[in-house]
Coordinates of C-alpha atoms in Angstrom, one line a residue:
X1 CA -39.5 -91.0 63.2
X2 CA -37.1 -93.3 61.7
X3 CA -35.8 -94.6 65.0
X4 CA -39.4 -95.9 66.0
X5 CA -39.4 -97.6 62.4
X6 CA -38.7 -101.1 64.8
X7 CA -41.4 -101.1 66.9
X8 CA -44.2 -101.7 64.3
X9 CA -42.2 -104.7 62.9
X10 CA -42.4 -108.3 63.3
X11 CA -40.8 -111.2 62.3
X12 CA -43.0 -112.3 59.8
X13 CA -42.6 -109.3 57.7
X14 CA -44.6 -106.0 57.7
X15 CA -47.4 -105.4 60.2
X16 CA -51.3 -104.7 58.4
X17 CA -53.8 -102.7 59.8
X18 CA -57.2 -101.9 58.1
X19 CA -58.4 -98.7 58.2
X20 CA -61.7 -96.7 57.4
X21 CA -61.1 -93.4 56.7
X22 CA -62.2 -90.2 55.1
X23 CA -60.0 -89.3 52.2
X24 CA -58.8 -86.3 53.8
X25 CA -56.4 -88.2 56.1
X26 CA -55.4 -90.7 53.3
X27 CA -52.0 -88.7 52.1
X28 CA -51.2 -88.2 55.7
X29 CA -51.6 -92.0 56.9
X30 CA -49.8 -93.4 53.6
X31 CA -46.7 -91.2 54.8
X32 CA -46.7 -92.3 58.5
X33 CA -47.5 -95.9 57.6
X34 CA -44.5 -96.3 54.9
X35 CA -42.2 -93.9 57.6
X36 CA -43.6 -96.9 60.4
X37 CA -43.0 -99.6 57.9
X38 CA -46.7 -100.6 58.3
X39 CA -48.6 -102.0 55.5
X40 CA -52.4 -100.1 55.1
X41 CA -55.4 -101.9 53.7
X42 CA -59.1 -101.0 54.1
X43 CA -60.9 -98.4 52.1
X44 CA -60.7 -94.0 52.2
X45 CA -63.3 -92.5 50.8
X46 CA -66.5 -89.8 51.7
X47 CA -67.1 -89.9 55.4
X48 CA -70.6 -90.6 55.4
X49 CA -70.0 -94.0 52.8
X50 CA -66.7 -95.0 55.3
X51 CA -69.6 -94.7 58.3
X52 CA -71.7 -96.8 56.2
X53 CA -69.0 -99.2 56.0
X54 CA -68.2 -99.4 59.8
X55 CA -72.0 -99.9 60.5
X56 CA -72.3 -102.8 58.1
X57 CA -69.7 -104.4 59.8
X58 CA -66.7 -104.2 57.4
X59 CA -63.4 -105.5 59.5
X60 CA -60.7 -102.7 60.6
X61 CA -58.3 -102.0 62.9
X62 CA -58.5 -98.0 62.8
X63 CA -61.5 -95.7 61.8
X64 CA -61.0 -91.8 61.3
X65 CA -64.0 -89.8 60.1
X66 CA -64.9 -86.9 62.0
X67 CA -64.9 -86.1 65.5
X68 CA -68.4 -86.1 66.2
X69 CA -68.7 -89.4 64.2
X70 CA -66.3 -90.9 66.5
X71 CA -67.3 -89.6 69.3
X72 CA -70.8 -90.9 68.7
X73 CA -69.1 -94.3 68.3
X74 CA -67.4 -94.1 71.0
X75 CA -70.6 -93.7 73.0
X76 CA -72.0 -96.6 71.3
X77 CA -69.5 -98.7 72.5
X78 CA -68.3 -98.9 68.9
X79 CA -64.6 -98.1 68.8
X80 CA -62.0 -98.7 72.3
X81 CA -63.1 -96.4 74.9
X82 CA -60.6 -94.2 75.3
X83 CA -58.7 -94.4 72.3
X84 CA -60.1 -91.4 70.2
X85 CA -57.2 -88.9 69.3
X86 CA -57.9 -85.9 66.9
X87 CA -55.4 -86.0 63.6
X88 CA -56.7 -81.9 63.2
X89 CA -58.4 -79.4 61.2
X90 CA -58.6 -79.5 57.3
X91 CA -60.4 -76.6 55.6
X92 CA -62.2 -77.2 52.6
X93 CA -60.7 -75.2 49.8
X94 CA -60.6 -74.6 46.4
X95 CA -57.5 -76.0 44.1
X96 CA -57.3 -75.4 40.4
X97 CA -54.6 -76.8 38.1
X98 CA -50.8 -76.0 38.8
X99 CA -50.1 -74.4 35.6
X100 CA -52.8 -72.0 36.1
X101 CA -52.7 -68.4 38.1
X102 CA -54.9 -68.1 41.7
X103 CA -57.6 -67.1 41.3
X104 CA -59.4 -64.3 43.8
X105 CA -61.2 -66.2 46.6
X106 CA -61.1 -63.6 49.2
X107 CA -64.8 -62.7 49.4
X108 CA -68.1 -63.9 48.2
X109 CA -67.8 -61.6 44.5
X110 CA -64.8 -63.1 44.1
X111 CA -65.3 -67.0 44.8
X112 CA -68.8 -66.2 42.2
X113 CA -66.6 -64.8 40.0
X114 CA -64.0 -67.3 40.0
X115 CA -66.7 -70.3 39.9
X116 CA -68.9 -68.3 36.8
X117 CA -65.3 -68.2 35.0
X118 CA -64.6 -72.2 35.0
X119 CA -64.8 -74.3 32.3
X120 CA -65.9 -77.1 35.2
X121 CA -66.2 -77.0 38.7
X122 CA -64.9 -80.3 40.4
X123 CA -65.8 -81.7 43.7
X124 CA -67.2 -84.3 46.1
X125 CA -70.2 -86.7 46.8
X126 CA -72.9 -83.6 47.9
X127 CA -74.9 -86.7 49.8
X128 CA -71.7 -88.0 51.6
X129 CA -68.8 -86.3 51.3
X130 CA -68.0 -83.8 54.2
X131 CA -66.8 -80.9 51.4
X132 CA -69.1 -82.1 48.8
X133 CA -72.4 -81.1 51.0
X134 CA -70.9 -78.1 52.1
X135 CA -69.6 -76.8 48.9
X136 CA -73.3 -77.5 47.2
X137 CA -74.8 -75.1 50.0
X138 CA -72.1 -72.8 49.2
X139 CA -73.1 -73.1 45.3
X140 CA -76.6 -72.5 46.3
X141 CA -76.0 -69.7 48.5
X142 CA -74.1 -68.0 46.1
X143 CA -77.0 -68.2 43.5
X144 CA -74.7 -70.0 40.9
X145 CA -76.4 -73.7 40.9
X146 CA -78.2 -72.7 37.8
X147 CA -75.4 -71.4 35.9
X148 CA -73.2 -73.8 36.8
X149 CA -75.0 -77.4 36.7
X150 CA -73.7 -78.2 33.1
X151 CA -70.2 -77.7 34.6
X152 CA -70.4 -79.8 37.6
X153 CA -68.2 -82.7 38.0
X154 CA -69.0 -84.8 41.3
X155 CA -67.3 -88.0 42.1
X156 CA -67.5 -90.3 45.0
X157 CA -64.6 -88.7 46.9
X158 CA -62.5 -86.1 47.2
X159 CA -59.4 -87.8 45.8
X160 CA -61.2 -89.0 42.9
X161 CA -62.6 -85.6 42.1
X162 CA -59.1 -83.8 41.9
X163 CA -57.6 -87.0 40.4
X164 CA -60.1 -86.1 37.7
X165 CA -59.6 -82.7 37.4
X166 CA -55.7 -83.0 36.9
X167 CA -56.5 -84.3 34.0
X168 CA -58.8 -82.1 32.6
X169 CA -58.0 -79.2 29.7
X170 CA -58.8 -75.6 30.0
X171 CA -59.2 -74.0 33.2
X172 CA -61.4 -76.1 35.8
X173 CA -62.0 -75.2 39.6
X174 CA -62.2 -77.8 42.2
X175 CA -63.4 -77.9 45.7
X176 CA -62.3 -80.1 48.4
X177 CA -60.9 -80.6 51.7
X178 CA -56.8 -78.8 51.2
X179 CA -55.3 -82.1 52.1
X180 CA -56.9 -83.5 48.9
X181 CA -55.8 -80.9 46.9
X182 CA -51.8 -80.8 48.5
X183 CA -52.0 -84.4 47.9
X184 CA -52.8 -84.5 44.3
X185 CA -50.4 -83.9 41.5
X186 CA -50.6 -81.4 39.2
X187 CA -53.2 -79.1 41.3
X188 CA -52.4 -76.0 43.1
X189 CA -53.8 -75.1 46.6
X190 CA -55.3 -71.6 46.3
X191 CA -57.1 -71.2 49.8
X192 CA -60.0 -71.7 51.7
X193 CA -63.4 -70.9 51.1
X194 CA -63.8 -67.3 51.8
X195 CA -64.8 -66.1 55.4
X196 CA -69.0 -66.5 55.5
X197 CA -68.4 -69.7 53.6
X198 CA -65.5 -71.2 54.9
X199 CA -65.6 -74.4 56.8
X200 CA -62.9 -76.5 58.9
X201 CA -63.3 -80.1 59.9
X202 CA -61.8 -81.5 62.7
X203 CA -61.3 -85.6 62.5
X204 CA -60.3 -88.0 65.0
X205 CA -58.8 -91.7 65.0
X206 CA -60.1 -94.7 66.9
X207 CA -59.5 -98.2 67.6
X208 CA -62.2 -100.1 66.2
X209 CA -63.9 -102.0 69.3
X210 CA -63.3 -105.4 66.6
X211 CA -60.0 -104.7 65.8
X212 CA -57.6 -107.9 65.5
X213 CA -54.5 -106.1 66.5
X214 CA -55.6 -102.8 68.8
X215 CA -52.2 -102.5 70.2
X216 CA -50.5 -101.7 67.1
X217 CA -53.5 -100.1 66.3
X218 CA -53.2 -97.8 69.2
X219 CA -49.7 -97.4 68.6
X220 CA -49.8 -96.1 65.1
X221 CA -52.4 -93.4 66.5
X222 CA -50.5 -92.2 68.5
X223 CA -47.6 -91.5 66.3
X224 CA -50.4 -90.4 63.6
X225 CA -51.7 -87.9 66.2
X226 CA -48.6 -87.0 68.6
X227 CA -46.2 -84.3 68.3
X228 CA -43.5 -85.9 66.9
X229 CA -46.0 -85.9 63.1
X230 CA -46.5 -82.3 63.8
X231 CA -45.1 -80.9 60.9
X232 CA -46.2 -83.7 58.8
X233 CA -49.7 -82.9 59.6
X234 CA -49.3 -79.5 58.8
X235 CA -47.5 -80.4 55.2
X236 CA -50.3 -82.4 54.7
X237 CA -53.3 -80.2 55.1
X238 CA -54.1 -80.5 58.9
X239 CA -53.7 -77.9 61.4

């Protein structure tokens, strides 16, 4: 990559762009931006509050939420036609801290088990957050809401939530999309959910249809999504 490190510079210094972006692709684009010598503002967060943002007309340059909310903007004219590239796949998983054994998540006893048995149970907005909402139906499913409401620790995002639980004492369990977890110090990655509750979301780069610079824009998803970051999409979470 560092031969390409020249074409996203300019005179002037570093070049911007403004992104909005679910938090699972954060890690990743930090990386590739500081390996392209590009400078990243705009917000990361819960896919459903980044849509919100786009749709209230927050300025940026490149938007990555899911595939099916791009593609829906794509139809509504909202992003470059054309310019939609899936990053990958991120299953949501479950991390605990790095000092601590695995636990057994290989079947339904096991993820109940391993939930009961925490001191807290970290994860993401259940209203907007891709693994938040589907780890709450998982909860539910399981039969475990009621035992485990005292112990639940939400936060607005996926980042947040294992930033949080990093920094807890005695032996919490968190659940969140794996490239939150790989990307957080001091957690381990233990898995995915276990088959019957596991879940994979694929999400996908634009060019906002507003962007002020959508040829750099479209450049840096290309090398974000093109085989040359292959394996740094895969050490990152994405497959």
């Amino acid at each position: 990559m560092g031969a390409h490190r020249e074409d996203f510079r300019r005179e002037a210094g570093p070049v911007t762009l403004a992104l909005l972006s679910a938090g699972a692709a954060q890690a990743l684009v930090r990386t590739m931006a500081r390996a392209a010598a590009i400078e990243v503002g705009g917000s990361f967060g819960a896919v459903g509050a980044m849509l919100e943002k786009f749709n209230a007309g927050e300025a940026c340059d490149v938007v990555i939420l899911t595939r099916k909310q791009v593609d829906e903007l794509e139809r509504a004219g909202r992003v470059v036609p054309g310019s939609v590239a899936d990053v990958g796949r991120v299953a949501t998983a479950i991390g605990v801290l790095a000092s601590q054994g695995a636990p057994d998540i290989s079947d339904e006893a096991a993820l109940r088990q391993a939930l009961l048995a925490a001191d807290a149970v970290y994860f993401p907005d259940p209203t907007r957050a891709t693994a938040g909402i589907h780890f709450m139906k998982v909860i539910e499913t399981l039969g475990v809401r009621a035992a485990l409401e005292p112990r639940l620790q939400t936060f607005p995002n996926g980042a947040t939530a294992m930033r949080e639980m990093a920094a807890a004492a005695g032996h919490p369990v968190g659940c969140t999309q794996a490239s939150e977890i790989l990307a957080t110090p001091g957690l381990r990655l233990v898995g995915p959910l276990p088959r019957g509750y596991d879940l994979e979301t694929t999400y996908a780069a634009a060019v906002s249809a507003k962007a002020k610079d959508p040829t750099t824009a479209a450049a840096f998803i290309a090398r974000l999504t093109g085989a040359e970051s292959r394996s740094e999409r895969s050490s990152a979470g994405f497959t």
